[in-house]
Amino acid sequence: MRIGELSRRTGVNERLLRYYEEQGLLRPDRLPSGYRVYRESDVRTVHRIRALLAAGLSTAVISQVLPCVRDDGERLVPTCQDLLGQLRRERDRMTTAIEDLETSRSLLDLVITAGQSATD
């Protein structure tokens, strides 16, 4: 299938599909004319990419994780032994980022509260 059909079937615009290819997440065949030709399995791959992006993973991490997950109904299941450790490290990184944002929000709340008190 060509890129337009993959875009229609996945709901992902063509620009993003080309970006996924640049990042090594998709590897379409090329016709002599240069047109990309995608396989049926690429539809599932794009859905996996979107799920991993929604989980907060970067495309760099996804390129490492993608070969080690499979679809199991509505969820992704790890298939490589060392993947769980990598995913736990990513989760820890996210937890730290969330905690840092919560600290920043609390500090900003203090400034806002002080500003409201000063104008009363």
JSON list of C-alpha atoms in Angstrom, two decimals, residues 1-118:
[
{"chain": "A", "resi": 1, "resn": "MET", "atom": "CA", "xyz": [0.00, 0.00, 0.00]},
{"chain": "A", "resi": 2, "resn": "ARG", "atom": "CA", "xyz": [1.13, 3.55, -0.57]},
{"chain": "A", "resi": 3, "resn": "ILE", "atom": "CA", "xyz": [1.57, 6.22, 2.09]},
{"chain": "A", "resi": 4, "resn": "GLY", "atom": "CA", "xyz": [-1.84, 7.80, 1.49]},
{"chain": "A", "resi": 5, "resn": "GLU", "atom": "CA", "xyz": [-3.62, 4.54, 2.20]},
{"chain": "A", "resi": 6, "resn": "LEU", "atom": "CA", "xyz": [-1.52, 3.90, 5.31]},
{"chain": "A", "resi": 7, "resn": "SER", "atom": "CA", "xyz": [-2.40, 7.39, 6.47]},
{"chain": "A", "resi": 8, "resn": "ARG", "atom": "CA", "xyz": [-6.12, 6.78, 5.93]},
{"chain": "A", "resi": 9, "resn": "ARG", "atom": "CA", "xyz": [-6.04, 3.40, 7.66]},
{"chain": "A", "resi": 10, "resn": "THR", "atom": "CA", "xyz": [-4.11, 4.59, 10.71]},
{"chain": "A", "resi": 11, "resn": "GLY", "atom": "CA", "xyz": [-5.36, 8.17, 11.03]},
{"chain": "A", "resi": 12, "resn": "VAL", "atom": "CA", "xyz": [-1.74, 9.38, 11.06]},
{"chain": "A", "resi": 13, "resn": "ASN", "atom": "CA", "xyz": [-0.85, 12.08, 8.58]},
{"chain": "A", "resi": 14, "resn": "GLU", "atom": "CA", "xyz": [1.71, 11.42, 5.88]},
{"chain": "A", "resi": 15, "resn": "ARG", "atom": "CA", "xyz": [4.23, 13.85, 7.34]},
{"chain": "A", "resi": 16, "resn": "LEU", "atom": "CA", "xyz": [4.33, 11.87, 10.59]},
{"chain": "A", "resi": 17, "resn": "LEU", "atom": "CA", "xyz": [4.66, 8.59, 8.69]},
{"chain": "A", "resi": 18, "resn": "ARG", "atom": "CA", "xyz": [7.68, 9.99, 6.87]},
{"chain": "A", "resi": 19, "resn": "TYR", "atom": "CA", "xyz": [9.08, 11.15, 10.22]},
{"chain": "A", "resi": 20, "resn": "TYR", "atom": "CA", "xyz": [8.63, 7.65, 11.64]},
{"chain": "A", "resi": 21, "resn": "GLU", "atom": "CA", "xyz": [10.60, 6.36, 8.67]},
{"chain": "A", "resi": 22, "resn": "GLU", "atom": "CA", "xyz": [13.37, 8.92, 9.29]},
{"chain": "A", "resi": 23, "resn": "GLN", "atom": "CA", "xyz": [13.54, 7.70, 12.90]},
{"chain": "A", "resi": 24, "resn": "GLY", "atom": "CA", "xyz": [13.84, 4.08, 11.74]},
{"chain": "A", "resi": 25, "resn": "LEU", "atom": "CA", "xyz": [10.44, 3.09, 13.12]},
{"chain": "A", "resi": 26, "resn": "LEU", "atom": "CA", "xyz": [9.01, 2.22, 9.71]},
{"chain": "A", "resi": 27, "resn": "ARG", "atom": "CA", "xyz": [10.93, 0.66, 6.85]},
{"chain": "A", "resi": 28, "resn": "PRO", "atom": "CA", "xyz": [8.83, 0.75, 3.69]},
{"chain": "A", "resi": 29, "resn": "ASP", "atom": "CA", "xyz": [10.09, -0.71, 0.47]},
{"chain": "A", "resi": 30, "resn": "ARG", "atom": "CA", "xyz": [10.78, 1.75, -2.35]},
{"chain": "A", "resi": 31, "resn": "LEU", "atom": "CA", "xyz": [9.67, 1.43, -5.94]},
{"chain": "A", "resi": 32, "resn": "PRO", "atom": "CA", "xyz": [12.12, 2.49, -8.68]},
{"chain": "A", "resi": 33, "resn": "SER", "atom": "CA", "xyz": [10.05, 5.68, -8.90]},
{"chain": "A", "resi": 34, "resn": "GLY", "atom": "CA", "xyz": [10.86, 6.40, -5.24]},
{"chain": "A", "resi": 35, "resn": "TYR", "atom": "CA", "xyz": [7.34, 5.81, -3.99]},
{"chain": "A", "resi": 36, "resn": "ARG", "atom": "CA", "xyz": [7.08, 4.14, -0.61]},
{"chain": "A", "resi": 37, "resn": "VAL", "atom": "CA", "xyz": [5.31, 0.78, -0.40]},
{"chain": "A", "resi": 38, "resn": "TYR", "atom": "CA", "xyz": [4.06, -0.32, 3.00]},
{"chain": "A", "resi": 39, "resn": "ARG", "atom": "CA", "xyz": [3.13, -3.81, 4.15]},
{"chain": "A", "resi": 40, "resn": "GLU", "atom": "CA", "xyz": [-0.09, -4.78, 5.88]},
{"chain": "A", "resi": 41, "resn": "SER", "atom": "CA", "xyz": [1.92, -5.28, 9.09]},
{"chain": "A", "resi": 42, "resn": "ASP", "atom": "CA", "xyz": [2.88, -1.59, 9.01]},
{"chain": "A", "resi": 43, "resn": "VAL", "atom": "CA", "xyz": [-0.69, -0.70, 9.99]},
{"chain": "A", "resi": 44, "resn": "ARG", "atom": "CA", "xyz": [-0.18, -2.55, 13.30]},
{"chain": "A", "resi": 45, "resn": "THR", "atom": "CA", "xyz": [3.31, -1.07, 13.65]},
{"chain": "A", "resi": 46, "resn": "VAL", "atom": "CA", "xyz": [1.94, 2.47, 13.37]},
{"chain": "A", "resi": 47, "resn": "HIS", "atom": "CA", "xyz": [-0.67, 1.67, 16.02]},
{"chain": "A", "resi": 48, "resn": "ARG", "atom": "CA", "xyz": [2.09, 0.36, 18.31]},
{"chain": "A", "resi": 49, "resn": "ILE", "atom": "CA", "xyz": [4.15, 3.51, 17.68]},
{"chain": "A", "resi": 50, "resn": "ARG", "atom": "CA", "xyz": [1.17, 5.69, 18.56]},
{"chain": "A", "resi": 51, "resn": "ALA", "atom": "CA", "xyz": [0.49, 3.71, 21.75]},
{"chain": "A", "resi": 52, "resn": "LEU", "atom": "CA", "xyz": [4.11, 4.01, 22.86]},
{"chain": "A", "resi": 53, "resn": "LEU", "atom": "CA", "xyz": [4.15, 7.74, 22.08]},
{"chain": "A", "resi": 54, "resn": "ALA", "atom": "CA", "xyz": [0.95, 8.14, 24.10]},
{"chain": "A", "resi": 55, "resn": "ALA", "atom": "CA", "xyz": [2.71, 6.35, 26.97]},
{"chain": "A", "resi": 56, "resn": "GLY", "atom": "CA", "xyz": [5.29, 9.14, 26.94]},
{"chain": "A", "resi": 57, "resn": "LEU", "atom": "CA", "xyz": [8.19, 7.37, 25.24]},
{"chain": "A", "resi": 58, "resn": "SER", "atom": "CA", "xyz": [10.44, 9.24, 22.82]},
{"chain": "A", "resi": 59, "resn": "THR", "atom": "CA", "xyz": [10.96, 7.96, 19.28]},
{"chain": "A", "resi": 60, "resn": "ALA", "atom": "CA", "xyz": [14.54, 7.09, 20.25]},
{"chain": "A", "resi": 61, "resn": "VAL", "atom": "CA", "xyz": [13.29, 4.79, 23.00]},
{"chain": "A", "resi": 62, "resn": "ILE", "atom": "CA", "xyz": [10.50, 3.47, 20.79]},
{"chain": "A", "resi": 63, "resn": "SER", "atom": "CA", "xyz": [13.06, 2.42, 18.18]},
{"chain": "A", "resi": 64, "resn": "GLN", "atom": "CA", "xyz": [14.60, 0.16, 20.83]},
{"chain": "A", "resi": 65, "resn": "VAL", "atom": "CA", "xyz": [11.30, -1.03, 22.30]},
{"chain": "A", "resi": 66, "resn": "LEU", "atom": "CA", "xyz": [9.30, -1.59, 19.12]},
{"chain": "A", "resi": 67, "resn": "PRO", "atom": "CA", "xyz": [10.95, -4.88, 18.08]},
{"chain": "A", "resi": 68, "resn": "CYS", "atom": "CA", "xyz": [10.25, -6.23, 21.57]},
{"chain": "A", "resi": 69, "resn": "VAL", "atom": "CA", "xyz": [6.48, -5.73, 21.84]},
{"chain": "A", "resi": 70, "resn": "ARG", "atom": "CA", "xyz": [3.51, -7.48, 20.30]},
{"chain": "A", "resi": 71, "resn": "ASP", "atom": "CA", "xyz": [-0.18, -6.75, 20.26]},
{"chain": "A", "resi": 72, "resn": "ASP", "atom": "CA", "xyz": [-2.35, -8.75, 22.62]},
{"chain": "A", "resi": 73, "resn": "GLY", "atom": "CA", "xyz": [-5.84, -7.50, 21.98]},
{"chain": "A", "resi": 74, "resn": "GLU", "atom": "CA", "xyz": [-5.92, -3.91, 23.17]},
{"chain": "A", "resi": 75, "resn": "ARG", "atom": "CA", "xyz": [-2.56, -3.84, 24.92]},
{"chain": "A", "resi": 76, "resn": "LEU", "atom": "CA", "xyz": [1.12, -4.24, 24.13]},
{"chain": "A", "resi": 77, "resn": "VAL", "atom": "CA", "xyz": [3.03, -7.15, 25.65]},
{"chain": "A", "resi": 78, "resn": "PRO", "atom": "CA", "xyz": [6.83, -7.23, 26.03]},
{"chain": "A", "resi": 79, "resn": "THR", "atom": "CA", "xyz": [8.55, -10.10, 24.22]},
{"chain": "A", "resi": 80, "resn": "CYS", "atom": "CA", "xyz": [12.21, -9.43, 25.10]},
{"chain": "A", "resi": 81, "resn": "GLN", "atom": "CA", "xyz": [13.63, -10.33, 28.50]},
{"chain": "A", "resi": 82, "resn": "ASP", "atom": "CA", "xyz": [15.50, -7.05, 29.11]},
{"chain": "A", "resi": 83, "resn": "LEU", "atom": "CA", "xyz": [12.65, -4.81, 27.95]},
{"chain": "A", "resi": 84, "resn": "LEU", "atom": "CA", "xyz": [10.96, -4.65, 31.34]},
{"chain": "A", "resi": 85, "resn": "GLY", "atom": "CA", "xyz": [14.06, -3.14, 32.91]},
{"chain": "A", "resi": 86, "resn": "GLN", "atom": "CA", "xyz": [14.23, -0.48, 30.21]},
{"chain": "A", "resi": 87, "resn": "LEU", "atom": "CA", "xyz": [10.54, 0.31, 30.60]},
{"chain": "A", "resi": 88, "resn": "ARG", "atom": "CA", "xyz": [10.94, 0.57, 34.37]},
{"chain": "A", "resi": 89, "resn": "ARG", "atom": "CA", "xyz": [13.81, 3.04, 33.89]},
{"chain": "A", "resi": 90, "resn": "GLU", "atom": "CA", "xyz": [11.62, 5.10, 31.55]},
{"chain": "A", "resi": 91, "resn": "ARG", "atom": "CA", "xyz": [8.83, 5.04, 34.11]},
{"chain": "A", "resi": 92, "resn": "ASP", "atom": "CA", "xyz": [11.24, 6.17, 36.83]},
{"chain": "A", "resi": 93, "resn": "ARG", "atom": "CA", "xyz": [12.40, 9.01, 34.56]},
{"chain": "A", "resi": 94, "resn": "MET", "atom": "CA", "xyz": [8.78, 10.06, 34.05]},
{"chain": "A", "resi": 95, "resn": "THR", "atom": "CA", "xyz": [8.06, 9.86, 37.78]},
{"chain": "A", "resi": 96, "resn": "THR", "atom": "CA", "xyz": [11.01, 12.15, 38.49]},
{"chain": "A", "resi": 97, "resn": "ALA", "atom": "CA", "xyz": [9.82, 14.61, 35.83]},
{"chain": "A", "resi": 98, "resn": "ILE", "atom": "CA", "xyz": [6.30, 14.58, 37.32]},
{"chain": "A", "resi": 99, "resn": "GLU", "atom": "CA", "xyz": [7.66, 15.19, 40.82]},
{"chain": "A", "resi": 100, "resn": "ASP", "atom": "CA", "xyz": [9.76, 18.09, 39.52]},
{"chain": "A", "resi": 101, "resn": "LEU", "atom": "CA", "xyz": [6.70, 19.59, 37.84]},
{"chain": "A", "resi": 102, "resn": "GLU", "atom": "CA", "xyz": [4.64, 19.21, 41.01]},
{"chain": "A", "resi": 103, "resn": "THR", "atom": "CA", "xyz": [7.37, 21.01, 42.97]},
{"chain": "A", "resi": 104, "resn": "SER", "atom": "CA", "xyz": [7.42, 23.79, 40.38]},
{"chain": "A", "resi": 105, "resn": "ARG", "atom": "CA", "xyz": [3.63, 24.07, 40.52]},
{"chain": "A", "resi": 106, "resn": "SER", "atom": "CA", "xyz": [3.70, 24.31, 44.31]},
{"chain": "A", "resi": 107, "resn": "LEU", "atom": "CA", "xyz": [6.30, 27.09, 44.17]},
{"chain": "A", "resi": 108, "resn": "LEU", "atom": "CA", "xyz": [4.23, 28.93, 41.59]},
{"chain": "A", "resi": 109, "resn": "ASP", "atom": "CA", "xyz": [1.14, 28.55, 43.79]},
{"chain": "A", "resi": 110, "resn": "LEU", "atom": "CA", "xyz": [3.06, 30.23, 46.63]},
{"chain": "A", "resi": 111, "resn": "VAL", "atom": "CA", "xyz": [3.95, 33.15, 44.38]},
{"chain": "A", "resi": 112, "resn": "ILE", "atom": "CA", "xyz": [0.37, 33.46, 43.16]},
{"chain": "A", "resi": 113, "resn": "THR", "atom": "CA", "xyz": [-0.96, 33.33, 46.71]},
{"chain": "A", "resi": 114, "resn": "ALA", "atom": "CA", "xyz": [1.53, 35.98, 47.83]},
{"chain": "A", "resi": 115, "resn": "GLY", "atom": "CA", "xyz": [0.52, 38.13, 44.87]},
{"chain": "A", "resi": 116, "resn": "GLN", "atom": "CA", "xyz": [-3.15, 37.82, 45.71]},
{"chain": "A", "resi": 117, "resn": "SER", "atom": "CA", "xyz": [-2.50, 38.74, 49.33]},
{"chain": "A", "resi": 118, "resn": "ALA", "atom": "CA", "xyz": [-0.54, 41.82, 48.25]}
]
